[in-house]
Amino acid sequence: MLGMLSVIFLGGLSGCDRNAKGLIPEPSDAFPGVIEIGELEVVDGDTLNFFIDKQRGTLAHIMPNLDNETALLVGAADAAEAGIAEGYEFSACPELEEAVNGMTSAERLEWYTAHGTLDCGIFNSDPEADHNRDAKPYYYGQLGRSPELTQGGATFTFIGTGEDVCVIVDPETVFWSQSIAPANRVDQFAYPDHFDDDGDLDIFAGMSSYYTGSPGVEIGDFRGFYTDSKGEVVEIQYGECFQTGSSQGMTDAHSGRGTTEYCTIDTDQQEGVEFTVVLETFSVPLDDGVLSFGVTVMNERCPRVDTSECFIRTESLSSAGAPRACTDRLEAAQCAGQLGSFCCANPEMCGDEGNIENGLCEDIFEVDQAPATRDEWCGSTGLCCDEEGELEIESGAGGGGPGPGI
Amino acid sequence: MTKYLTLLSFFGLSFGGCAAFDEGILERDITGVVRIPLEALESLKLIDSDGTPIMEDGFTLDEEGNPVLNITGQMGLLGPVYLGGFPSVVDGDYAYPHPEMGPILDSDRPGDTYPYGGTTVGRFDYACYEQLRCKVVTGRYTDYQEILDFFSDVVQEPVLAPDGAEVTAGATYQEHCYTTEYVTSDDELSFVDGDPQEDVLPYFKPYFRLEGDFYVADVTIPHSLYVEDMELWGWVDMPSVRYAFASCNPEEGSSYYRYTEQFMEGSSYPDLLNYPGIYIDQGDWVAEPVTITDPDAEFTIDFIHPHED
């Protein structure tokens, strides 16, 4: 009898995931835990608009899957075909128009990376040269889990402009806490999030001379030590990436999982000085053990930049590096405040539908503030995964405001 | 008998062990005296909103400029005294002795002084009226009437109630404080103290007394890191000609909200000892540094360097 009980007890113990290791993704050979991205350009919004053929001065966004089929026309060629030149247009620079006319979005990015300028004067000074040291205008990447007891993450550099710059990173995908209030339910968050597809990266940044890590090998920090004249040692934080929380008295504030994180870095009197940005891995998605992300550096203060989910789009990538199906629509729904309706329409993109309030999805769809069916809502918003074609997302207000105007 | 001897031995040993234990704590309470020369008040000038002098050469002035009231006994003219312990104090960085600084990390700020510890003799306290934000310092007044008289006769800006009426009676002031601050005794308000010499050792109440040519106050720097040959240094924030203080921000502190009144109650800046050079301005008096070689010995620090911009 005692022996049988012992067998049952030991069997139970060995079957339990007593230390929760089963929840930790396995390290992957294909996706290292520490990567070095290289140099990112401090880019302006109009450069990003050039890639996606949007009018200069409009709110920009980036995406990993640029169109590689549609030839984009500029200047006289565009006017001749469309009647009026639209999309991205150069300001009186026939040489640049001739150089990029007929390129697809993907080809424009490739051309820009090779030439590094959209400035007419700089381009004409040497049309064959690379004018920005091969710096990338933005980057999409993937990180695996780092081995035990080591810090994982990505690093890149940028060159100070002498002005404020904004570093923005968006880890996959979208996260929200479910609204479970018995009264005054918030429909946007009434459906649970799919927890396992979210990752989290934390930004740290400072002058490269203060960085203690080895790019691509080991993640470091920006801590230094000052020794006063009596020999007392004080730790100094040389990091310059102060986020909103830290300005309100919270040090080391960071965004949570699946949420854009950004900070303004003042490079005043540091024009030409190299800065290092560290994206520390805080959590890796549990579903595939790979953390996808998008990152860019804008030449503006962050409050003047769109820092919503709809700025860095479709950062959730498959193991092949391709955008995961329908994640662009999930982000668009988040920006538009339509997560509740989106999840009811596409339950495979969200959390456990067994945990939603009874009847939530029966009357949640609205079109023009009137009750609608799922199909009517899908047709109106384009936010259903089974819809054909590419989602048209209108850029929203800057500074983290709403995304698409749907 | 043997049993009793053994017990006694244990008893004695345990006492001996307690007495000999050294916790090795480097932080100490450093106690001494601050002294501000009488000249700090005698040289003070105030003007009214038209620019007409209302106080100079140690006296308030009437409309014709005649001396009226000797102000050497008006402790309300002494702003907070900021006192810190630093690795060293050096000449040359500013027009006055200033603590050594660490590296400059922000182009808008000097280096941090990384003080070992510090305290104040008097601090700004919200004194129940919006008009008095950043103008009333603890340890300067024993009762409400003294505050009213000071602002009426010395600063010559009488205290006004929210309805615009002048507050003339200390009892009215007290009732207003009790109503708006939700208190029922003066003990709950820091800016008045009817018993300033009360023994609260090892600390001291922030009250000055006039001794010869100096205003003198006892002070304790609590729980300061002690490093041999560290230097004490500080300054007294004296009022500007319009009776304002550079070390206090009226737009910070607790928020006050009552009926139609809504404002911040004011607060001193949080990094005064870290970046003193930002806050020391015209008319302030800076200390001659004092080297501390024995944390148990009482120090005397004199604030004898007037700062002229």
XYZ file of C-alpha atoms in Angstrom, chain B residues 101-282:
182
model
C 31.289 68.838 -8.754
C 31.062 65.580 -10.657
C 30.924 65.370 -14.445
C 28.526 67.593 -16.397
C 25.890 65.234 -17.805
C 23.437 67.803 -19.151
C 24.375 70.915 -21.070
C 21.734 72.861 -19.129
C 23.121 71.989 -15.684
C 26.415 72.136 -13.839
C 27.873 68.947 -12.374
C 26.235 67.312 -9.367
C 27.955 67.973 -6.022
C 26.979 64.529 -4.703
C 26.571 65.709 -1.079
C 27.160 63.287 1.783
C 24.207 64.669 3.706
C 22.451 67.877 4.543
C 19.700 69.746 6.280
C 18.074 73.152 6.506
C 17.541 75.673 9.241
C 13.965 76.542 8.389
C 12.031 75.404 5.338
C 9.211 76.795 3.250
C 5.784 75.888 4.540
C 2.355 76.665 3.135
C 0.890 79.243 5.524
C -2.818 78.966 4.668
C -3.052 81.860 2.167
C -2.179 81.748 -1.535
C -0.365 85.052 -1.160
C 2.056 83.471 1.313
C 3.223 80.623 -0.917
C 7.039 80.408 -0.836
C 7.183 83.362 1.564
C 6.845 81.784 5.000
C 9.726 79.783 6.474
C 9.457 77.547 9.524
C 11.254 78.672 12.676
C 10.719 82.364 12.058
C 7.384 83.056 13.806
C 5.931 82.146 17.173
C 2.310 83.040 16.396
C -0.107 84.150 13.678
C -0.132 87.804 14.692
C 3.631 87.967 14.197
C 3.211 86.847 10.582
C 0.457 89.381 9.927
C 2.498 92.196 11.453
C 5.591 91.185 9.493
C 3.840 91.272 6.133
C 1.970 94.448 7.008
C 4.814 96.461 8.535
C 8.020 95.040 7.032
C 7.164 93.617 3.613
C 4.318 96.158 3.445
C 2.012 93.755 1.612
C -0.745 92.983 4.151
C -2.135 89.455 4.112
C -5.414 89.310 2.214
C -8.159 86.732 2.674
C -9.629 84.974 -0.385
C -12.410 87.593 -0.458
C -9.799 90.366 -0.704
C -10.269 91.699 2.833
C -7.146 92.386 4.863
C -6.507 89.908 7.651
C -5.598 91.919 10.741
C -6.253 89.587 13.677
C -4.187 86.543 14.538
C -7.321 84.751 15.711
C -8.899 85.206 12.268
C -5.747 83.819 10.649
C -5.777 80.849 13.030
C -9.422 80.043 12.306
C -8.795 80.265 8.562
C -5.943 77.783 8.909
C -8.019 75.421 11.029
C -10.859 75.562 8.466
C -8.849 75.175 5.311
C -6.138 72.816 6.553
C -8.523 70.611 8.547
C -6.491 70.884 11.777
C -7.548 71.542 15.347
C -4.327 72.681 16.994
C -1.260 74.794 16.251
C 0.901 71.727 16.826
C -0.291 70.437 13.452
C 1.099 73.478 11.610
C 4.854 73.847 11.249
C 5.152 77.570 10.514
C 4.143 78.738 13.993
C 5.567 77.415 17.258
C 4.863 78.927 20.628
C 7.685 76.953 22.254
C 10.683 77.365 19.920
C 13.277 76.413 22.528
C 11.614 73.095 23.368
C 14.180 70.327 23.808
C 13.860 67.906 20.884
C 17.417 66.568 21.019
C 19.308 65.219 19.129
C 17.734 67.737 16.743
C 16.938 71.413 17.131
C 14.032 73.590 16.163
C 15.041 75.998 13.382
C 14.897 79.207 15.440
C 17.534 81.953 15.377
C 18.589 84.100 18.297
C 20.612 87.303 18.131
C 23.997 86.894 19.849
C 26.298 89.892 19.435
C 26.794 90.532 15.735
C 25.354 87.200 14.612
C 22.051 85.442 14.235
C 22.742 82.026 15.722
C 20.863 78.737 15.483
C 21.654 75.220 16.654
C 21.522 72.579 13.954
C 21.955 68.846 13.461
C 22.745 67.286 10.106
C 21.030 63.945 10.617
C 22.388 60.644 9.389
C 25.065 62.181 7.188
C 27.777 60.021 5.694
C 30.905 60.961 7.632
C 34.177 60.968 5.730
C 37.238 62.343 7.474
C 38.075 65.886 6.350
C 34.742 66.331 4.634
C 33.620 69.947 4.440
C 30.402 71.562 5.576
C 29.135 74.362 3.382
C 25.860 76.081 2.564
C 24.064 79.341 2.022
C 21.128 81.316 3.302
C 18.555 82.163 0.657
C 17.836 85.830 1.333
C 14.740 87.501 -0.128
C 14.873 89.468 -3.359
C 13.945 93.155 -3.373
C 10.314 92.108 -3.928
C 10.465 89.538 -1.102
C 10.689 86.365 -3.215
C 13.015 83.407 -2.714
C 15.019 81.685 -5.467
C 14.978 78.268 -3.819
C 11.190 77.875 -3.794
C 8.810 77.163 -6.674
C 5.231 78.373 -6.027
C 3.926 76.121 -8.816
C 5.023 72.898 -7.120
C 4.062 71.135 -3.908
C 0.655 69.968 -2.784
C -2.411 71.085 -4.690
C -4.986 73.218 -2.943
C -8.589 73.047 -4.068
C -11.415 74.688 -2.198
C -14.490 76.190 -3.839
C -13.168 78.724 -6.365
C -9.591 78.640 -5.115
C -7.269 76.288 -6.950
C -3.476 76.528 -6.859
C -0.295 74.732 -5.886
C 0.979 75.390 -2.380
C 4.644 75.866 -3.323
C 7.704 73.807 -2.488
C 11.460 74.206 -2.379
C 13.366 72.610 -5.241
C 14.426 69.018 -4.549
C 18.036 69.329 -5.725
C 19.238 72.444 -3.908
C 22.318 70.818 -2.394
C 23.071 68.912 -5.605
C 23.122 72.016 -7.819
C 23.494 74.992 -5.457
C 25.031 77.188 -8.159
C 21.680 77.270 -9.945
C 19.856 78.685 -6.952
C 22.292 81.064 -5.226
C 21.507 84.556 -6.412
C 21.941 88.251 -5.615
